[in-house]
XYZ file of N, CA, C and O in Angstrom:
776
model
N -114.120 10.875 -23.634
C -113.371 10.955 -24.728
C -111.890 10.294 -24.535
O -111.079 10.443 -23.907
N -111.875 9.144 -25.463
C -110.436 8.428 -25.253
C -109.352 9.333 -25.539
O -109.297 10.055 -26.485
N -108.214 8.962 -24.893
C -106.878 9.801 -25.016
C -106.024 8.861 -25.697
O -105.305 8.110 -25.044
N -105.825 8.954 -27.128
C -105.030 8.016 -27.979
C -103.503 8.329 -27.854
O -102.686 7.747 -28.068
N -103.190 9.463 -27.348
C -101.937 10.280 -27.478
C -101.212 9.693 -26.293
O -100.041 9.694 -26.406
N -101.464 9.260 -25.312
C -100.985 8.670 -24.124
C -100.044 7.584 -24.481
O -98.793 7.279 -23.985
N -100.411 6.625 -25.370
C -99.756 5.369 -25.784
C -99.400 5.473 -27.257
O -99.590 4.409 -27.698
N -99.084 6.337 -27.905
C -98.649 6.203 -29.235
C -99.699 5.962 -30.119
O -99.528 5.125 -31.052
N -100.955 6.302 -29.730
C -102.050 6.245 -30.644
C -102.714 4.892 -30.314
O -103.826 4.743 -31.263
N -102.430 3.990 -29.364
C -103.153 2.802 -29.417
C -103.479 2.871 -27.692
O -102.934 3.277 -27.042
N -104.698 2.388 -27.576
C -105.266 2.120 -26.221
C -105.528 0.723 -25.755
O -105.882 -0.143 -26.871
N -105.267 -0.003 -24.795
C -105.583 -1.248 -24.391
C -107.138 -1.323 -24.309
O -107.762 -0.641 -23.801
N -107.548 -2.504 -24.659
C -109.144 -3.015 -24.830
C -109.415 -4.323 -23.999
O -108.810 -5.303 -24.398
N -110.118 -4.233 -23.045
C -110.498 -5.611 -22.281
C -111.763 -6.003 -22.794
O -112.971 -5.119 -22.590
N -112.057 -6.958 -23.134
C -113.185 -7.578 -23.712
C -113.789 -8.667 -22.667
O -112.998 -9.619 -22.201
N -114.847 -8.290 -22.217
C -115.613 -9.098 -21.208
C -116.889 -9.701 -21.618
O -117.627 -9.157 -22.344
N -117.213 -10.859 -21.543
C -118.536 -11.472 -21.744
C -119.792 -10.717 -20.985
O -119.551 -10.719 -19.643
N -120.393 -10.219 -21.595
C -121.582 -9.235 -21.169
C -122.479 -9.992 -20.098
O -122.872 -9.420 -19.127
N -122.444 -11.368 -20.272
C -123.467 -12.159 -19.149
C -122.711 -12.620 -18.196
O -123.072 -12.484 -17.037
N -121.506 -13.486 -18.454
C -120.849 -14.163 -17.413
C -119.832 -13.415 -16.789
O -119.330 -13.667 -15.767
N -119.539 -12.256 -17.479
C -118.363 -11.327 -16.893
C -116.929 -11.805 -17.000
O -116.068 -11.277 -16.287
N -116.827 -12.974 -17.739
C -115.547 -13.586 -17.989
C -114.994 -12.768 -18.902
O -115.266 -12.109 -19.872
N -113.375 -12.526 -18.357
C -112.638 -11.674 -19.232
C -112.417 -12.626 -20.571
O -111.839 -13.818 -20.321
N -112.402 -12.211 -21.780
C -112.359 -12.958 -22.933
C -111.012 -12.830 -23.590
O -110.486 -13.693 -23.890
N -110.396 -11.594 -23.463
C -109.376 -11.208 -24.324
C -108.903 -9.804 -23.956
O -109.665 -9.001 -23.514
N -107.651 -9.441 -24.510
C -107.119 -8.183 -24.456
C -106.508 -7.728 -26.069
O -105.899 -8.556 -26.413
N -106.893 -6.504 -26.358
C -106.576 -6.236 -27.793
C -106.145 -4.754 -27.455
O -106.221 -4.156 -26.599
N -105.732 -4.202 -28.507
C -105.487 -2.586 -28.676
C -106.291 -1.876 -29.888
O -106.580 -2.818 -30.964
N -106.713 -0.634 -29.496
C -107.370 -0.073 -30.711
C -106.645 1.242 -30.795
O -106.164 1.872 -30.046
N -106.638 1.378 -32.157
C -106.400 2.915 -32.520
C -107.849 3.797 -32.644
O -108.667 2.994 -32.505
N -107.558 4.920 -33.126
C -108.895 5.828 -33.098
C -109.811 5.300 -34.185
O -110.957 5.139 -34.028
N -109.419 4.698 -35.270
C -110.138 4.189 -36.452
C -110.783 3.060 -36.027
O -112.057 2.947 -36.319
N -110.041 2.177 -35.449
C -110.811 0.868 -34.610
C -111.850 1.212 -33.682
O -112.976 0.512 -33.813
N -111.713 2.056 -32.913
C -112.661 2.668 -31.965
C -113.951 3.193 -32.620
O -115.037 2.683 -32.342
N -113.716 4.034 -33.709
C -115.108 4.301 -34.370
C -115.576 3.449 -35.120
O -116.962 3.323 -35.009
N -114.728 2.385 -35.793
C -115.538 1.031 -36.502
C -116.363 0.470 -35.492
O -117.217 -0.076 -35.865
N -115.523 0.342 -34.472
C -116.340 -0.851 -33.488
C -117.675 -0.036 -32.837
O -118.681 -0.762 -32.666
N -117.726 1.118 -32.686
C -118.852 1.812 -32.224
C -119.919 2.000 -33.373
O -121.098 1.600 -33.233
N -119.571 2.012 -34.733
C -120.315 2.066 -35.837
C -121.101 0.580 -36.100
O -122.086 0.742 -36.380
N -120.173 -0.304 -36.071
C -120.601 -1.463 -36.562
C -121.153 -2.529 -35.535
O -121.798 -3.642 -35.448
N -120.718 -1.918 -34.225
C -121.332 -2.964 -33.070
C -120.727 -4.325 -33.201
O -121.229 -5.164 -32.381
N -119.302 -4.437 -33.692
C -118.480 -5.533 -33.570
C -117.249 -5.145 -33.185
O -116.761 -4.080 -33.797
N -116.481 -5.771 -32.355
C -115.269 -5.374 -31.930
C -114.269 -5.467 -32.938
O -113.890 -6.602 -33.538
N -113.558 -4.349 -33.150
C -112.443 -4.184 -34.135
C -111.362 -3.845 -33.423
O -111.343 -2.599 -32.548
N -110.173 -4.382 -33.709
C -108.844 -3.867 -33.113
C -107.887 -3.293 -33.884
O -107.968 -3.501 -35.303
N -107.071 -2.815 -33.714
C -105.604 -2.588 -34.550
C -104.717 -3.621 -34.189
O -104.104 -3.639 -33.010
N -104.481 -4.345 -35.248
C -103.465 -5.694 -35.052
C -102.104 -4.928 -35.047
O -101.758 -4.756 -36.326
N -101.492 -5.199 -34.068
C -99.949 -4.684 -34.087
C -99.297 -5.568 -34.967
O -98.221 -5.312 -35.481
N -99.474 -7.147 -35.003
C -98.718 -7.850 -35.822
C -99.020 -7.913 -37.358
O -98.181 -7.735 -38.181
N -100.257 -7.470 -37.741
C -100.815 -7.350 -39.142
C -100.553 -5.933 -39.304
O -100.681 -5.676 -40.664
N -100.564 -4.936 -38.561
C -100.261 -3.664 -38.804
C -101.523 -3.035 -39.595
O -101.471 -2.489 -40.602
N -102.547 -3.482 -39.135
C -104.047 -3.102 -39.934
C -105.218 -3.274 -39.076
O -105.035 -4.020 -37.875
N -106.243 -2.894 -39.263
C -107.519 -2.894 -38.497
C -107.935 -4.508 -38.607
O -107.763 -4.865 -39.741
N -108.351 -5.206 -37.674
C -108.645 -6.485 -37.746
C -110.137 -6.646 -36.672
O -110.241 -6.348 -35.649
N -111.193 -7.159 -37.312
C -112.512 -7.443 -36.608
C -112.219 -8.751 -36.210
O -112.230 -9.610 -37.039
N -112.508 -8.853 -34.996
C -112.403 -10.152 -34.274
C -113.582 -11.039 -34.909
O -114.702 -10.479 -34.773
N -113.151 -12.123 -35.439
C -114.176 -13.057 -36.105
C -114.290 -12.791 -37.578
O -114.969 -13.484 -38.245
N -113.312 -12.149 -38.031
C -113.506 -11.685 -39.593
C -113.256 -13.013 -40.533
O -113.882 -13.131 -41.385
N -112.445 -13.952 -39.891
C -112.054 -15.327 -40.540
C -112.868 -16.247 -40.049
O -113.400 -17.164 -40.757
N -113.045 -16.263 -38.692
C -113.712 -17.586 -37.962
C -115.403 -17.558 -37.918
O -115.909 -18.527 -37.811
N -115.743 -16.316 -37.926
C -117.262 -16.093 -37.716
C -117.477 -15.979 -36.319
O -118.726 -15.428 -35.783
N -116.584 -16.143 -35.407
C -116.891 -15.765 -33.898
C -116.620 -14.390 -33.505
O -115.725 -13.920 -32.952
N -117.490 -13.446 -34.299
C -117.644 -12.192 -33.769
C -117.702 -11.957 -32.323
O -118.350 -12.864 -31.464
N -117.364 -10.616 -31.855
C -117.776 -10.255 -30.517
C -118.762 -8.733 -30.694
O -118.245 -7.865 -31.279
N -120.000 -9.178 -30.408
C -121.000 -8.306 -30.610
C -121.149 -7.294 -29.343
O -121.113 -7.855 -28.130
N -120.815 -6.072 -29.790
C -120.840 -5.061 -28.603
C -122.116 -5.005 -27.874
O -123.209 -4.752 -28.571
N -122.085 -5.057 -26.492
C -123.238 -4.979 -25.764
C -123.067 -3.208 -25.114
O -124.082 -2.515 -24.935
N -121.746 -3.113 -24.511
C -121.565 -1.791 -23.893
C -120.199 -1.558 -24.004
O -119.294 -2.455 -24.088
N -119.777 -0.044 -23.940
C -118.592 0.324 -24.089
C -118.204 1.189 -22.685
O -119.129 1.921 -22.516
N -117.078 0.959 -22.128
C -116.771 1.890 -20.943
C -115.413 2.365 -21.126
O -114.411 1.600 -21.319
N -115.135 3.572 -20.775
C -113.835 4.211 -20.685
C -113.494 4.250 -19.408
O -114.317 4.883 -18.499
N -112.160 3.984 -18.840
C -111.861 4.055 -17.536
C -111.527 5.608 -17.114
O -111.789 6.589 -17.894
N -111.310 5.916 -15.905
C -111.270 7.128 -15.383
C -110.124 7.874 -15.809
O -110.099 9.194 -15.944
N -109.094 7.308 -16.395
C -108.055 7.933 -16.942
C -108.098 8.294 -18.496
O -107.360 8.877 -19.112
N -109.204 7.701 -19.262
C -109.587 7.861 -20.319
C -108.563 7.313 -21.368
O -108.321 7.762 -22.624
N -107.921 5.984 -20.953
C -106.758 5.473 -21.935
C -106.928 3.873 -21.944
O -105.877 3.249 -22.187
N -108.101 3.628 -21.451
C -108.343 2.112 -21.433
C -109.795 1.917 -21.843
O -110.653 2.644 -21.292
N -110.137 0.818 -22.485
C -111.590 0.644 -22.747
C -111.985 -0.932 -22.104
O -111.244 -1.771 -22.164
N -113.104 -0.812 -21.592
C -113.667 -2.163 -21.422
C -115.073 -2.540 -22.202
O -115.747 -1.423 -22.304
N -114.928 -3.524 -22.855
C -116.150 -3.802 -24.007
C -116.626 -4.899 -23.321
O -116.232 -5.976 -23.148
N -117.956 -4.953 -23.044
C -118.907 -6.125 -22.802
C -119.441 -6.418 -24.050
O -120.090 -5.735 -24.612
N -119.339 -7.676 -24.281
C -119.620 -8.150 -25.618
C -120.293 -9.664 -25.523
O -120.145 -10.231 -24.485
N -121.129 -9.773 -26.629
C -121.519 -11.244 -26.632
C -120.756 -12.056 -27.726
O -121.089 -11.668 -28.877
N -120.165 -13.076 -27.308
C -119.399 -13.882 -28.159
C -120.234 -14.639 -29.057
O -121.047 -15.324 -28.460
N -119.916 -14.665 -30.255
C -120.668 -15.779 -31.487
C -120.168 -16.956 -31.249
O -120.351 -17.935 -32.213
N -118.955 -17.313 -30.605
C -118.426 -18.553 -30.492
C -116.926 -18.230 -29.734
O -117.082 -17.508 -28.697
N -116.112 -19.223 -29.783
C -114.865 -19.253 -29.016
C -114.205 -17.876 -29.186
O -114.142 -17.304 -30.321
N -113.607 -17.352 -28.381
C -112.930 -16.063 -28.456
C -111.555 -16.458 -28.934
O -110.976 -15.693 -29.816
N -110.828 -17.341 -28.415
C -109.258 -17.400 -28.415
C -109.196 -18.330 -29.743
O -109.822 -19.172 -30.019
N -108.106 -18.194 -30.320
C -107.677 -18.666 -31.733
C -107.307 -20.249 -31.368
O -107.555 -20.999 -32.155
N -107.265 -20.645 -30.090
C -106.962 -21.988 -29.516
C -108.419 -22.852 -29.551
O -108.301 -23.942 -29.519
N -109.518 -22.058 -29.746
C -110.760 -22.596 -29.757
C -111.392 -22.580 -28.280
O -112.597 -23.177 -28.131
N -110.828 -21.965 -27.337
C -111.511 -21.702 -25.964
C -112.337 -20.622 -25.938
O -112.058 -19.760 -26.724
N -113.165 -20.421 -24.961
C -114.033 -19.279 -24.642
C -113.242 -18.037 -24.507
O -113.566 -17.026 -24.874
N -112.094 -18.234 -23.844
C -111.299 -17.129 -23.393
C -109.977 -17.358 -23.532
O -109.296 -18.323 -23.607
N -109.225 -16.274 -23.692
C -107.807 -16.356 -24.052
C -106.820 -16.434 -22.737
O -105.694 -16.735 -22.696
N -107.812 -16.431 -21.760
C -107.057 -16.604 -20.162
C -107.497 -17.909 -19.838
O -108.599 -18.199 -19.706
N -106.461 -18.719 -19.291
C -106.757 -19.962 -18.822
C -106.826 -19.947 -17.308
O -106.306 -19.428 -16.625
N -108.018 -20.400 -16.841
C -108.467 -20.580 -15.514
C -108.744 -21.987 -15.078
O -109.123 -22.856 -16.216
N -108.558 -22.229 -13.855
C -109.417 -23.655 -13.388
C -110.474 -24.156 -13.930
O -110.834 -25.165 -13.983
N -111.515 -22.872 -13.633
C -112.804 -23.388 -14.115
C -113.510 -21.938 -14.427
O -112.947 -20.870 -14.044
N -114.616 -21.780 -14.868
C -115.302 -20.628 -15.273
C -116.117 -20.097 -14.175
O -116.910 -20.839 -13.776
N -115.589 -19.223 -13.460
C -116.076 -18.703 -12.175
C -117.380 -18.297 -12.213
O -118.144 -18.294 -11.135
N -117.868 -18.172 -13.552
C -119.323 -17.419 -13.821
C -120.057 -18.555 -14.393
O -121.051 -18.189 -15.146
N -119.831 -19.933 -14.278
C -120.389 -20.627 -14.920
C -122.162 -20.697 -14.640
O -122.957 -21.059 -15.498
N -122.574 -20.241 -13.554
C -123.748 -20.164 -13.270
C -124.675 -19.226 -14.062
O -125.706 -19.340 -14.593
N -123.791 -18.146 -14.435
C -124.417 -17.229 -15.554
C -124.315 -17.795 -16.839
O -125.498 -17.587 -17.683
N -123.410 -18.699 -17.208
C -123.356 -19.344 -18.427
C -124.485 -20.379 -18.455
O -125.338 -20.538 -19.535
N -124.749 -21.107 -17.262
C -125.934 -21.912 -17.470
C -127.384 -21.484 -17.655
O -128.023 -21.936 -18.271
N -127.382 -20.158 -17.057
C -128.598 -19.505 -17.422
C -128.704 -19.220 -18.706
O -130.094 -19.235 -19.556
N -127.575 -18.860 -19.642
C -127.735 -18.703 -21.012
C -128.092 -20.149 -21.715
O -128.705 -20.131 -22.543
N -127.426 -21.149 -21.235
C -127.754 -22.369 -21.814
C -129.299 -22.709 -21.612
O -129.910 -23.149 -22.601
N -129.796 -22.548 -20.359
C -131.278 -22.964 -20.167
C -132.053 -22.043 -21.114
O -133.039 -22.344 -21.811
N -131.661 -20.442 -21.206
C -132.530 -19.716 -21.889
C -132.378 -20.121 -23.517
O -133.497 -19.998 -24.196
N -131.323 -20.918 -23.855
C -131.240 -21.410 -25.213
C -132.211 -22.592 -25.171
O -132.729 -22.681 -26.536
N -132.424 -23.188 -24.535
C -133.268 -24.474 -24.535
C -134.719 -24.068 -24.541
O -135.529 -24.587 -25.232
N -135.136 -22.925 -23.928
C -136.357 -22.363 -23.975
C -136.597 -21.857 -25.591
O -137.652 -21.971 -26.077
N -135.568 -21.173 -25.903
C -135.678 -20.477 -27.155
C -135.777 -21.398 -28.410
O -136.285 -21.117 -29.524
N -134.878 -22.477 -28.339
C -134.515 -23.367 -29.309
C -134.939 -24.971 -28.983
O -134.019 -25.634 -28.378
N -136.361 -25.106 -28.398
C -136.459 -26.551 -27.765
C -136.374 -27.753 -28.659
O -136.358 -27.677 -29.890
N -136.037 -28.879 -27.913
C -135.586 -30.084 -28.683
C -136.501 -31.119 -27.549
O -136.405 -30.872 -26.452
N -136.735 -32.214 -28.265
C -137.332 -33.235 -27.543
C -136.359 -33.936 -26.482
O -137.025 -34.208 -25.280
N -135.302 -34.008 -26.653
C -134.311 -34.687 -25.903
C -133.885 -33.819 -24.718
O -133.207 -34.255 -23.704
N -134.179 -32.472 -24.696
C -133.918 -31.713 -23.612
C -134.594 -31.727 -22.537
O -135.931 -31.582 -22.333
N -134.014 -31.889 -21.279
C -134.567 -32.036 -19.782
C -135.235 -30.606 -19.625
O -136.384 -30.699 -18.986
N -134.805 -29.610 -19.798
C -135.139 -28.382 -19.771
C -136.579 -28.003 -20.530
O -137.448 -27.484 -19.853
N -136.473 -28.516 -21.434
C -137.722 -28.308 -22.618
C -138.855 -29.158 -21.800
O -140.081 -28.724 -22.038
N -138.510 -30.343 -21.339
C -139.396 -31.501 -20.870
C -140.136 -30.629 -19.632
O -141.256 -30.662 -19.491
N -139.299 -30.035 -18.590
C -139.615 -29.355 -17.587
C -140.553 -28.064 -18.066
O -141.617 -28.094 -17.356
N -140.054 -27.385 -18.851
C -140.888 -26.290 -19.347
C -142.233 -26.764 -19.868
O -143.454 -25.852 -19.674
N -142.404 -27.812 -20.741
C -143.773 -28.243 -21.128
C -144.605 -28.754 -19.974
O -145.689 -28.572 -20.162
N -144.141 -29.013 -18.802
C -144.914 -29.260 -17.664
C -145.388 -27.861 -16.958
O -146.339 -28.398 -16.037
N -144.884 -27.024 -17.082
C -145.446 -25.809 -16.503
C -144.711 -25.335 -15.341
O -143.966 -26.269 -14.567
N -145.135 -24.171 -14.814
C -144.393 -23.571 -13.639
C -144.837 -24.520 -12.339
O -143.856 -24.624 -11.393
N -146.050 -25.264 -12.116
C -146.252 -25.953 -10.856
C -145.382 -26.889 -10.806
O -144.888 -27.211 -9.625
N -145.130 -27.753 -11.939
C -144.192 -28.990 -11.747
C -142.643 -28.440 -11.607
O -142.093 -28.936 -10.729
N -142.329 -27.141 -12.199
C -140.935 -26.690 -11.817
C -140.784 -26.431 -10.489
O -139.819 -26.672 -9.830
N -141.858 -25.510 -10.093
C -141.783 -25.341 -8.776
C -141.643 -26.331 -7.579
O -140.887 -26.198 -6.682
N -142.519 -27.357 -7.898
C -142.625 -28.655 -7.141
C -141.037 -29.360 -7.141
O -140.639 -29.785 -5.993
N -140.625 -29.147 -8.308
C -139.264 -30.067 -8.361
C -138.140 -29.304 -7.577
O -137.277 -29.688 -6.979
N -138.395 -27.736 -7.647
C -137.369 -27.185 -6.477
C -137.589 -27.358 -5.231
O -136.829 -27.625 -4.483
N -138.784 -27.577 -4.568
C -139.298 -27.909 -3.336
C -138.562 -29.248 -3.074
O -137.979 -29.552 -2.076
N -138.546 -30.230 -4.086
C -138.188 -31.564 -3.965
C -136.632 -31.411 -3.703
O -136.131 -32.093 -2.753
N -136.031 -30.609 -4.411
C -134.451 -30.673 -4.475
C -134.149 -29.796 -3.164
O -132.962 -30.113 -2.642
N -134.903 -28.902 -2.704
C -134.598 -28.289 -1.452
C -134.545 -29.256 -0.318
O -133.542 -29.184 0.464
N -135.536 -30.002 -0.082
C -135.501 -31.018 0.790
C -134.519 -31.946 0.762
O -133.666 -32.275 1.722
N -134.074 -32.495 -0.491
C -132.917 -33.408 -0.489
C -131.497 -32.499 -0.318
O -130.831 -33.323 0.309
N -131.537 -31.299 -0.514
C -130.256 -30.578 -0.125
C -130.188 -30.638 1.464
O -129.069 -30.780 1.916
N -131.252 -30.315 2.033
C -131.175 -30.249 3.591
C -130.900 -31.440 4.047
O -130.068 -31.607 5.076
N -131.603 -32.763 3.588
C -131.178 -33.879 4.043
C -129.446 -34.143 3.967
O -129.065 -34.871 4.670
N -129.335 -34.014 2.753
C -127.829 -34.391 2.498
C -126.902 -33.568 3.506
O -125.817 -33.921 3.866
N -127.358 -32.256 3.572
C -126.491 -31.318 4.482
C -126.302 -31.997 5.865
O -125.405 -31.839 6.541
N -127.578 -32.838 6.529
C -127.592 -32.956 7.841
C -126.918 -34.601 7.925
O -126.389 -34.855 8.932
N -127.241 -35.278 6.937
C -126.908 -36.749 7.043
C -126.008 -37.481 6.083
O -125.792 -38.659 6.191
N -125.636 -36.672 4.917
C -124.932 -37.401 3.896
C -123.523 -36.916 3.934
O -123.059 -35.764 4.380
N -122.890 -37.384 2.799
C -121.750 -37.071 2.579
C -121.281 -35.460 1.769
O -122.437 -35.151 1.364
N -120.249 -34.898 1.833
C -119.904 -33.812 1.197
C -120.297 -33.940 -0.310
O -120.865 -32.948 -1.037
N -119.800 -34.920 -0.879
C -120.165 -35.154 -2.347
C -121.614 -35.044 -2.682
O -121.798 -34.511 -3.572
N -122.401 -35.934 -1.939
C -123.920 -36.104 -2.123
C -124.457 -34.475 -1.867
O -125.426 -34.182 -2.488
N -123.959 -33.785 -0.737
C -124.523 -32.333 -0.426
C -124.284 -31.685 -1.688
O -125.117 -30.718 -2.260
N -122.978 -31.562 -2.295
C -122.626 -30.805 -3.619
C -123.534 -31.057 -4.756
O -124.018 -30.235 -5.370
N -123.918 -32.415 -4.697
C -124.642 -33.059 -5.964
C -126.030 -32.425 -5.769
O -126.578 -31.926 -6.710
N -126.699 -32.635 -4.394
C -127.998 -32.123 -4.201
C -128.115 -30.536 -4.555
O -129.059 -29.891 -4.854
N -127.081 -29.721 -3.714
C -126.905 -28.325 -3.985
C -127.036 -27.868 -5.442
O -127.649 -26.922 -5.937
N -126.285 -28.693 -6.283
C -126.362 -28.437 -7.853
C -127.652 -28.663 -8.168
O -128.158 -27.764 -9.056
N -128.414 -29.595 -7.934
C -129.388 -29.898 -8.350
C -130.479 -28.854 -8.103
O -131.203 -28.342 -9.114
N -130.346 -28.618 -7.097
C -131.210 -27.407 -6.398
C -131.176 -26.005 -7.240
O -132.036 -25.540 -7.763
N -129.967 -25.564 -7.361
C -129.571 -24.345 -8.091
C -130.029 -24.674 -9.471
O -130.512 -23.646 -10.019
N -129.894 -25.472 -10.309
C -130.260 -25.841 -11.508
C -131.634 -25.663 -11.741
O -132.158 -24.972 -12.507
N -132.486 -26.210 -10.701
C -133.869 -26.126 -10.938
C -134.381 -24.771 -10.643
O -135.339 -24.226 -11.200
N -133.717 -24.008 -9.870
C -134.078 -22.760 -9.379
C -133.876 -21.993 -10.551
O -134.838 -21.011 -10.791
N -132.910 -22.130 -11.318
C -132.642 -21.318 -12.381
C -133.725 -21.535 -13.435
O -134.105 -20.547 -14.158
N -134.138 -22.646 -13.804
C -135.144 -23.169 -14.648
C -136.420 -22.165 -14.125
O -137.167 -21.760 -15.139
N -136.735 -22.397 -12.791
C -137.784 -21.765 -12.450
C -137.919 -20.124 -12.597
O -138.762 -19.727 -13.145
N -136.581 -19.779 -12.383
C -136.521 -18.176 -12.490
C -136.881 -17.761 -14.077
O -137.432 -16.623 -14.495
N -136.386 -18.670 -14.909
C -136.665 -18.466 -16.603
C -138.034 -18.732 -16.719
O -138.575 -17.870 -17.520
N -138.695 -19.752 -16.215
C -140.269 -19.884 -16.234
C -140.803 -18.834 -15.861
O -141.854 -18.487 -16.552
N -140.469 -18.045 -14.880
C -140.992 -16.652 -14.319
C -140.692 -15.480 -15.019
O -141.160 -14.517 -14.809
N -139.741 -15.522 -16.022
C -139.105 -14.397 -16.731
C -138.356 -13.447 -15.797
O -138.181 -12.420 -16.110
N -137.709 -14.067 -15.074
C -136.874 -13.294 -14.139
C -135.150 -13.746 -14.118
O -135.215 -14.952 -14.225
N -134.338 -12.800 -14.426
C -133.018 -13.184 -14.615
C -132.274 -13.291 -13.508
O -132.554 -12.723 -12.165
N -131.040 -13.874 -13.289
C -130.201 -13.903 -12.273
C -129.610 -12.398 -12.049
O -129.351 -12.175 -10.965
N -129.551 -11.796 -13.041
C -129.069 -10.347 -12.928
C -130.249 -9.617 -11.942
O -129.735 -8.787 -11.181
N -131.314 -9.866 -12.220
C -132.390 -9.192 -11.237
C -132.324 -9.525 -9.640
O -132.454 -8.820 -8.947
N -132.046 -10.954 -9.572
C -131.908 -11.364 -8.292
C -130.583 -10.737 -7.683
O -130.751 -10.260 -6.597
N -129.508 -10.597 -8.443
C -128.154 -10.131 -8.119
C -128.421 -8.722 -7.572
O -128.059 -8.255 -6.595
N -128.979 -7.998 -8.533
C -129.200 -6.371 -8.099
C -130.325 -6.401 -6.931
O -130.063 -5.318 -6.056
N -131.229 -7.231 -6.754
C -131.894 -7.092 -5.613
C -131.321 -7.528 -4.206
O -131.316 -6.665 -3.298
N -130.425 -8.489 -4.265
C -129.493 -8.852 -3.273
C -128.601 -7.527 -2.776
O -128.333 -7.319 -1.847
N -128.012 -7.127 -3.887
C -126.987 -5.977 -3.762
C -127.851 -4.768 -3.055
O -127.226 -4.133 -2.271
N -129.131 -4.604 -3.449
C -129.683 -3.365 -2.992
C -130.195 -3.669 -1.331
O -130.323 -2.672 -0.638
N -129.964 -4.935 -0.814
C -130.406 -5.178 0.496
C -129.216 -4.756 1.435
O -128.981 -4.519 2.606
N -127.948 -4.547 0.727
C -126.657 -4.491 1.472
C -125.942 -2.936 1.177
O -124.661 -2.878 1.359
N -127.019 -2.052 0.576
C -126.425 -0.495 0.306
C -126.557 0.197 1.568
O -127.504 0.065 2.335
């Protein structure tokens, strides 16, 4: 149960991309916003500047669809994992927090690849790989692995980075082809170290 009394009726809310785990924004909720968010499965804040409830995306259409809600140990802060329907920040960026790069771009890449599978287009390289089937994709992963090893042993750092990127990209495509998510791989790796 959230404790709204600690902070004059408002609790801070951290919104995180449910897939990439990127922090998207910080806002505040009163009890009414909290209940509306739970009922509608869209993030609603109490806007201190507007002095009213404000559903993120009500004007832009860039809603934050709730995936999960988490209350901290002191029951005075909320973490919401959400699926953004577009840029979160009013400046047009994914996040209100500026960083040098998206630290979780590999998870974003998984989402992009998934989108290519769900909405195929002829010009999509991912779609062309998918159409060739699992054998061709697996073969491509093998080729990229060999090229990565060669680059590590005999080529420049720039070439090694390029080949490593190609290998990782094709491995993510192969995982998607097999219906396995990066989350599944991460959980498996984590279980090895418990």
